[in-house]
């Protein structure tokens, strides 16, 4: 059975993460963490607060919470896959993801404590449903479902990290995004290395309005330079 293909509006996700740059700045806690201001419109979740590391916006807080939220369901699923997965590659790669996730979760909780960002302690209802869905499978379907769900979630987190790294005014968050990115990038490669990540399990590409038209699909207009020259910077 084919795992349902997730439809992710990646461009909308990134755009949402970049909101909040012009929101009011609150006061600073004595320990350098954030103290949220009283928002006039009652929507404190969209407020930007001040810390000794710089302004902390809603996208910054969302990334911290998202990484913690991911750990709450992906670590137990990856650990369960160590013994239940049908393929050796799935067992090996998800075991490594579980170990790496523990390290990232520790880093995430440390940053959250320094910035006074409250963290969840249990998976969301959606995440709980994914865990139930995965645990109800067996054989290759177990592997395929676990990998597909985790690959989608990791892809979303990767997009969030890039958006925050490119826009945050908070120096601690900038460092955290740089530290988190290699973890999630490696997790994507581990998941893809199981052999269960195929085109029909990936989310739809983001819609863009200014993409160039496709090039000539036949003979190239001019010879392309060697890949080693491009990536190596030439001689």
mmCIF file of C-alpha atoms in Angstrom:
data_model
loop_
_atom_site.group_PDB
_atom_site.id
_atom_site.type_symbol
_atom_site.label_atom_id
_atom_site.label_comp_id
_atom_site.label_asym_id
_atom_site.label_seq_id
_atom_site.Cartn_x
_atom_site.Cartn_y
_atom_site.Cartn_z
ATOM 1 C CA UNK A 1 0.000 0.000 0.000
ATOM 2 C CA UNK A 2 1.308 3.392 -0.945
ATOM 3 C CA UNK A 3 1.862 5.815 1.915
ATOM 4 C CA UNK A 4 -0.301 8.948 1.483
ATOM 5 C CA UNK A 5 1.719 11.674 -0.145
ATOM 6 C CA UNK A 6 1.842 14.764 2.091
ATOM 7 C CA UNK A 7 1.005 18.111 0.555
ATOM 8 C CA UNK A 8 3.261 20.733 2.102
ATOM 9 C CA UNK A 9 3.044 24.392 1.165
ATOM 10 C CA UNK A 10 6.723 25.040 1.774
ATOM 11 C CA UNK A 11 6.651 28.593 0.479
ATOM 12 C CA UNK A 12 3.773 29.375 2.816
ATOM 13 C CA UNK A 13 5.660 27.794 5.699
ATOM 14 C CA UNK A 14 8.745 29.887 5.106
ATOM 15 C CA UNK A 15 6.665 33.026 4.629
ATOM 16 C CA UNK A 16 4.878 32.371 7.900
ATOM 17 C CA UNK A 17 8.197 31.904 9.686
ATOM 18 C CA UNK A 18 9.396 35.277 8.499
ATOM 19 C CA UNK A 19 6.453 37.148 10.014
ATOM 20 C CA UNK A 20 6.906 39.110 13.189
ATOM 21 C CA UNK A 21 9.890 41.245 12.286
ATOM 22 C CA UNK A 22 7.930 44.448 12.931
ATOM 23 C CA UNK A 23 6.101 43.399 16.092
ATOM 24 C CA UNK A 24 6.604 45.244 19.386
ATOM 25 C CA UNK A 25 9.612 44.440 21.531
ATOM 26 C CA UNK A 26 9.061 43.523 25.180
ATOM 27 C CA UNK A 27 11.217 44.005 28.237
ATOM 28 C CA UNK A 28 14.206 41.866 29.150
ATOM 29 C CA UNK A 29 14.318 39.403 32.027
ATOM 30 C CA UNK A 30 17.083 39.759 34.598
ATOM 31 C CA UNK A 31 18.668 36.501 33.375
ATOM 32 C CA UNK A 32 18.694 37.612 29.749
ATOM 33 C CA UNK A 33 15.670 35.568 28.735
ATOM 34 C CA UNK A 34 12.506 36.789 27.111
ATOM 35 C CA UNK A 35 9.523 38.340 28.862
ATOM 36 C CA UNK A 36 6.572 38.657 26.515
ATOM 37 C CA UNK A 37 4.863 42.079 26.338
ATOM 38 C CA UNK A 38 1.125 42.564 26.609
ATOM 39 C CA UNK A 39 0.047 42.686 22.980
ATOM 40 C CA UNK A 40 -2.671 45.210 22.155
ATOM 41 C CA UNK A 41 -4.479 42.773 19.888
ATOM 42 C CA UNK A 42 -4.320 39.952 22.431
ATOM 43 C CA UNK A 43 -2.188 37.786 20.159
ATOM 44 C CA UNK A 44 0.935 37.420 22.281
ATOM 45 C CA UNK A 45 2.121 34.501 20.183
ATOM 46 C CA UNK A 46 2.996 36.946 17.400
ATOM 47 C CA UNK A 47 4.906 39.347 19.632
ATOM 48 C CA UNK A 48 8.649 39.921 19.528
ATOM 49 C CA UNK A 49 10.415 40.135 22.873
ATOM 50 C CA UNK A 50 13.815 41.443 23.839
ATOM 51 C CA UNK A 51 16.664 39.354 25.247
ATOM 52 C CA UNK A 52 20.319 40.031 25.862
ATOM 53 C CA UNK A 53 20.952 38.111 22.638
ATOM 54 C CA UNK A 54 18.696 40.418 20.634
ATOM 55 C CA UNK A 55 15.005 40.374 19.678
ATOM 56 C CA UNK A 56 13.317 36.978 19.850
ATOM 57 C CA UNK A 57 10.493 36.661 17.332
ATOM 58 C CA UNK A 58 7.654 34.181 16.848
ATOM 59 C CA UNK A 59 9.583 32.255 14.192
ATOM 60 C CA UNK A 60 12.493 31.828 16.605
ATOM 61 C CA UNK A 61 10.231 30.425 19.300
ATOM 62 C CA UNK A 62 8.404 28.237 16.780
ATOM 63 C CA UNK A 63 11.678 26.596 15.724
ATOM 64 C CA UNK A 64 12.686 25.842 19.316
ATOM 65 C CA UNK A 65 9.285 24.298 20.050
ATOM 66 C CA UNK A 66 9.193 22.421 16.732
ATOM 67 C CA UNK A 67 12.539 20.708 17.324
ATOM 68 C CA UNK A 68 11.445 19.668 20.810
ATOM 69 C CA UNK A 69 8.097 18.500 19.466
ATOM 70 C CA UNK A 70 9.859 16.415 16.806
ATOM 71 C CA UNK A 71 12.018 14.714 19.420
ATOM 72 C CA UNK A 72 8.971 13.659 21.429
ATOM 73 C CA UNK A 73 7.695 11.369 18.672
ATOM 74 C CA UNK A 74 10.638 10.704 16.381
ATOM 75 C CA UNK A 75 12.977 9.390 19.083
ATOM 76 C CA UNK A 76 10.555 6.656 20.271
ATOM 77 C CA UNK A 77 9.634 5.758 16.677
ATOM 78 C CA UNK A 78 13.293 5.531 15.639
ATOM 79 C CA UNK A 79 14.129 3.429 18.692
ATOM 80 C CA UNK A 80 11.200 1.117 18.004
ATOM 81 C CA UNK A 81 12.420 0.751 14.422
ATOM 82 C CA UNK A 82 15.757 -0.574 15.716
ATOM 83 C CA UNK A 83 14.015 -3.855 16.545
ATOM 84 C CA UNK A 84 10.903 -3.848 14.345
ATOM 85 C CA UNK A 85 12.062 -2.623 10.951
ATOM 86 C CA UNK A 86 12.194 -5.228 8.196
ATOM 87 C CA UNK A 87 15.378 -4.027 6.525
ATOM 88 C CA UNK A 88 18.831 -3.784 8.033
ATOM 89 C CA UNK A 89 19.358 -0.316 6.535
ATOM 90 C CA UNK A 90 16.193 0.970 8.195
ATOM 91 C CA UNK A 91 17.166 -0.443 11.581
ATOM 92 C CA UNK A 92 20.705 0.916 11.333
ATOM 93 C CA UNK A 93 19.848 4.377 9.996
ATOM 94 C CA UNK A 94 16.928 5.069 12.313
ATOM 95 C CA UNK A 95 18.996 3.935 15.286
ATOM 96 C CA UNK A 96 21.536 6.599 14.331
ATOM 97 C CA UNK A 97 18.762 9.179 13.964
ATOM 98 C CA UNK A 98 17.542 8.362 17.474
ATOM 99 C CA UNK A 99 21.033 8.914 18.900
ATOM 100 C CA UNK A 100 21.480 12.188 17.026
ATOM 101 C CA UNK A 101 17.992 13.377 17.976
ATOM 102 C CA UNK A 102 18.819 12.981 21.660
ATOM 103 C CA UNK A 103 21.828 15.273 21.226
ATOM 104 C CA UNK A 104 19.808 17.847 19.293
ATOM 105 C CA UNK A 105 17.022 17.723 21.869
ATOM 106 C CA UNK A 106 19.538 18.418 24.646
ATOM 107 C CA UNK A 107 20.852 21.414 22.733
ATOM 108 C CA UNK A 108 17.323 22.610 22.024
ATOM 109 C CA UNK A 109 16.285 22.421 25.677
ATOM 110 C CA UNK A 110 19.411 24.320 26.690
ATOM 111 C CA UNK A 111 18.605 27.148 24.263
ATOM 112 C CA UNK A 112 14.961 27.177 25.364
ATOM 113 C CA UNK A 113 16.012 27.559 28.998
ATOM 114 C CA UNK A 114 18.335 30.462 28.173
ATOM 115 C CA UNK A 115 15.554 32.226 26.262
ATOM 116 C CA UNK A 116 12.690 31.319 28.641
ATOM 117 C CA UNK A 117 10.744 29.509 25.927
ATOM 118 C CA UNK A 118 8.260 26.957 27.339
ATOM 119 C CA UNK A 119 8.541 23.506 25.782
ATOM 120 C CA UNK A 120 5.981 20.714 25.304
ATOM 121 C CA UNK A 121 6.333 17.369 27.037
ATOM 122 C CA UNK A 122 4.175 15.139 24.856
ATOM 123 C CA UNK A 123 3.548 14.632 21.126
ATOM 124 C CA UNK A 124 0.748 16.544 19.442
ATOM 125 C CA UNK A 125 -2.465 14.693 18.503
ATOM 126 C CA UNK A 126 -1.241 14.500 14.893
ATOM 127 C CA UNK A 127 2.097 13.089 15.986
ATOM 128 C CA UNK A 128 0.363 10.553 18.207
ATOM 129 C CA UNK A 129 -1.733 9.462 15.230
ATOM 130 C CA UNK A 130 1.423 9.019 13.125
ATOM 131 C CA UNK A 131 2.957 6.898 15.879
ATOM 132 C CA UNK A 132 -0.175 4.730 15.993
ATOM 133 C CA UNK A 133 -0.199 4.472 12.203
ATOM 134 C CA UNK A 134 3.433 3.339 12.127
ATOM 135 C CA UNK A 135 3.086 0.870 14.990
ATOM 136 C CA UNK A 136 0.112 -0.726 13.251
ATOM 137 C CA UNK A 137 2.231 -1.693 10.222
ATOM 138 C CA UNK A 138 4.542 -4.651 9.748
ATOM 139 C CA UNK A 139 7.228 -5.754 7.325
ATOM 140 C CA UNK A 140 8.211 -3.369 4.561
ATOM 141 C CA UNK A 141 5.062 -1.310 5.152
ATOM 142 C CA UNK A 142 6.328 -0.546 8.642
ATOM 143 C CA UNK A 143 9.634 0.688 7.232
ATOM 144 C CA UNK A 144 7.990 2.624 4.434
ATOM 145 C CA UNK A 145 5.480 4.395 6.690
ATOM 146 C CA UNK A 146 7.990 5.263 9.398
ATOM 147 C CA UNK A 147 10.489 6.646 6.900
ATOM 148 C CA UNK A 148 7.850 8.590 4.950
ATOM 149 C CA UNK A 149 6.409 10.257 8.049
ATOM 150 C CA UNK A 150 9.809 11.121 9.469
ATOM 151 C CA UNK A 151 11.153 12.353 6.123
ATOM 152 C CA UNK A 152 8.214 14.744 5.753
ATOM 153 C CA UNK A 153 8.641 16.061 9.286
ATOM 154 C CA UNK A 154 12.405 16.480 8.933
ATOM 155 C CA UNK A 155 11.938 18.329 5.663
ATOM 156 C CA UNK A 156 9.620 20.812 7.333
ATOM 157 C CA UNK A 157 12.091 21.341 10.163
ATOM 158 C CA UNK A 158 14.900 21.880 7.666
ATOM 159 C CA UNK A 159 12.881 24.628 5.961
ATOM 160 C CA UNK A 160 12.218 26.281 9.320
ATOM 161 C CA UNK A 161 15.907 26.253 10.219
ATOM 162 C CA UNK A 162 16.830 27.960 6.950
ATOM 163 C CA UNK A 163 14.138 30.607 7.361
ATOM 164 C CA UNK A 164 15.177 31.399 10.919
ATOM 165 C CA UNK A 165 18.888 31.446 10.081
ATOM 166 C CA UNK A 166 18.214 33.894 7.272
ATOM 167 C CA UNK A 167 16.005 36.266 9.254
ATOM 168 C CA UNK A 168 16.589 36.077 13.005
ATOM 169 C CA UNK A 169 17.851 39.152 14.861
ATOM 170 C CA UNK A 170 18.784 36.981 17.837
ATOM 171 C CA UNK A 171 22.455 35.957 17.963
ATOM 172 C CA UNK A 172 21.806 32.864 20.103
ATOM 173 C CA UNK A 173 19.129 31.703 17.676
ATOM 174 C CA UNK A 174 21.463 32.307 14.749
ATOM 175 C CA UNK A 175 24.073 30.072 16.372
ATOM 176 C CA UNK A 176 21.448 27.482 17.285
ATOM 177 C CA UNK A 177 20.150 27.334 13.707
ATOM 178 C CA UNK A 178 23.692 26.809 12.447
ATOM 179 C CA UNK A 179 24.195 23.990 14.954
ATOM 180 C CA UNK A 180 20.823 22.348 14.244
ATOM 181 C CA UNK A 181 21.120 22.397 10.450
ATOM 182 C CA UNK A 182 23.798 19.665 10.162
ATOM 183 C CA UNK A 183 21.789 17.401 12.474
ATOM 184 C CA UNK A 184 18.641 17.636 10.377
ATOM 185 C CA UNK A 185 20.505 17.497 7.058
ATOM 186 C CA UNK A 186 22.195 14.280 8.184
ATOM 187 C CA UNK A 187 18.843 12.861 9.314
ATOM 188 C CA UNK A 188 17.434 13.488 5.849
ATOM 189 C CA UNK A 189 20.338 11.556 4.330
ATOM 190 C CA UNK A 190 19.910 8.685 6.784
ATOM 191 C CA UNK A 191 16.225 8.434 5.908
ATOM 192 C CA UNK A 192 16.947 8.607 2.187
ATOM 193 C CA UNK A 193 19.619 5.940 2.665
ATOM 194 C CA UNK A 194 16.975 3.396 3.680
ATOM 195 C CA UNK A 195 15.769 3.140 0.089
ATOM 196 C CA UNK A 196 12.185 3.988 1.059
ATOM 197 C CA UNK A 197 12.261 7.659 0.063
ATOM 198 C CA UNK A 198 10.853 7.903 -3.459
ATOM 199 C CA UNK A 199 9.203 10.617 -5.498
ATOM 200 C CA UNK A 200 5.705 9.619 -4.462
ATOM 201 C CA UNK A 201 6.564 9.833 -0.749
ATOM 202 C CA UNK A 202 7.973 13.361 -0.882
ATOM 203 C CA UNK A 203 5.847 16.488 -0.414
ATOM 204 C CA UNK A 204 4.905 18.570 -3.423
ATOM 205 C CA UNK A 205 7.531 21.183 -4.345
ATOM 206 C CA UNK A 206 6.766 24.746 -3.255
ATOM 207 C CA UNK A 207 4.946 26.946 -5.735
ATOM 208 C CA UNK A 208 6.929 29.893 -7.031
ATOM 209 C CA UNK A 209 5.847 32.803 -9.183
ATOM 210 C CA UNK A 210 9.162 33.847 -10.739
ATOM 211 C CA UNK A 211 10.693 30.557 -11.849
ATOM 212 C CA UNK A 212 12.523 30.590 -15.206
ATOM 213 C CA UNK A 213 11.060 28.488 -18.019
ATOM 214 C CA UNK A 214 12.492 25.012 -18.660
ATOM 215 C CA UNK A 215 15.660 24.954 -20.745
ATOM 216 C CA UNK A 216 16.181 23.107 -23.986
ATOM 217 C CA UNK A 217 15.673 19.448 -23.141
ATOM 218 C CA UNK A 218 17.665 18.368 -26.185
ATOM 219 C CA UNK A 219 21.222 19.267 -26.999
ATOM 220 C CA UNK A 220 22.644 22.010 -24.707
ATOM 221 C CA UNK A 221 23.289 25.368 -26.358
ATOM 222 C CA UNK A 222 26.889 25.389 -25.143
ATOM 223 C CA UNK A 223 29.142 22.812 -23.458
ATOM 224 C CA UNK A 224 28.783 22.778 -19.666
ATOM 225 C CA UNK A 225 31.951 23.136 -17.573
ATOM 226 C CA UNK A 226 33.130 20.037 -15.702
ATOM 227 C CA UNK A 227 31.444 19.534 -12.352
ATOM 228 C CA UNK A 228 34.822 19.421 -10.597
ATOM 229 C CA UNK A 229 35.619 22.881 -11.977
ATOM 230 C CA UNK A 230 32.313 24.346 -10.775
ATOM 231 C CA UNK A 231 32.426 22.807 -7.309
ATOM 232 C CA UNK A 232 36.138 23.199 -6.831
ATOM 233 C CA UNK A 233 36.287 26.809 -7.897
ATOM 234 C CA UNK A 234 38.453 26.168 -10.954
ATOM 235 C CA UNK A 235 42.185 25.967 -11.038
#
